[in-house]
Amino acid sequence: RHGTSPAPDVLDQYLPERGGVFPLSWKKVPLTNVHVSAASALVKKRYDPEFTVDGSCLLPLHPLAEKHHQRASLVQSGSISFSASYRTVFYTPEAGGPLHGFVEDDQALMLKLHLAEPLPGIAGDRRLTDSIIDRCVSVSSILQDALRNEEMASDLVIVPEEFGITDNDAGVLVRILPRRSLVPLFSVYSADRSEPDEEPLIAELLRRRFGSNRDDAAEALGDLFARPLIRSVVAGFRAGFSLEMHAQNTLVSLDDDKLIDKVWFRDIEGVLLFNDLRLQRNLAPLLEDVDFLSELQPTIPASRYFNRNVDHDLGRVFAGVLRSLGACRFFNRNHCRLAEKAIRRVVRQAISEGE
């Protein structure tokens, strides 16, 4: 119910808060024309039958891409609702359709879909290429392994991207999420566009936890809100990875006591690898023999990306939280200053701990 980013009129119907549910169209593609990427042979064996019908592969189409295909050549199966990212949708299979019965009752399917054209008013390339799905599937598995024994990753969960398929004008990456309340980070502090005078969620959480004690609430924002987020970013770099943890890629599960229970990172496409960092920490280099290494391993120093992840990605989140709490008058100026000091202290501590 809390706000998302503004959208051009053509996309307004797909805003998550509209609650729209749309049929999903699929196109049939000869099996010889598709590129498949799977985390393992076992994963491929599980997924392949789900997308194969009468000797062809079924590929899902984003609703904005349907106009490029002959309607008679498409089949409809299942329904979708939109996440905060316009090419990422929640998919509900229909009986006998692709991925029906594939996940447990406590799981949900999320599909990242190919878009050949730029979205109106929104910058960025949203195509899914063979190289992108290979990179996402490979890095997803390796990143989870790399963080498994990292102490600073105790609050972090990587949403796996186990399987992907592409052809020349369609593609899909499959994610499996727990069927539980996960909130995009920006929705924690953004106002509801339909109810702009309503308090943001972060104010509700702090009130439940601290009542009318605003000083304690301000001091606690460092430990209860900033700490799990900055530790997750630092954990990534300790393992040699830059995690693009901006407010859309990052989901959180909330808790009345801890505020943030877990941090869920859901988009592997922006992850970068720094093997020089791994070597500095006596860790073996990764993915040195893959074709997409140049896309995964930038020439710009890791410190530049670390500063971006902290100052730009998380810095904008922290600034947004304080601005939101001030705008709704939950915090006054003194409370905002207290909270900013607490956040800065925790960020410095986490960085020092990670060195």
Coordinates of N, CA, C and O in Angstrom, one line a residue, residues 115 165 233 285 298 342:
L115 N 12.5 -7.1 -22.3 CA 11.8 -5.9 -23.0 C 12.8 -5.4 -24.0 O 13.9 -4.9 -23.7
I165 N 15.9 -18.6 -19.9 CA 15.8 -19.0 -21.3 C 15.7 -17.7 -22.1 O 15.0 -16.7 -21.8
V233 N 26.2 -4.9 2.6 CA 27.0 -4.4 1.6 C 28.5 -4.7 1.8 O 29.2 -5.2 1.0
P285 N 40.3 -16.9 -6.6 CA 39.6 -16.1 -7.6 C 38.4 -17.0 -8.2 O 38.5 -18.2 -8.2
P298 N 34.9 -5.2 -13.6 CA 35.2 -3.9 -14.2 C 36.7 -3.5 -14.0 O 37.4 -4.1 -13.2
A342 N 23.6 8.6 14.6 CA 23.5 7.2 14.9 C 23.8 6.3 13.7 O 24.5 5.3 13.7

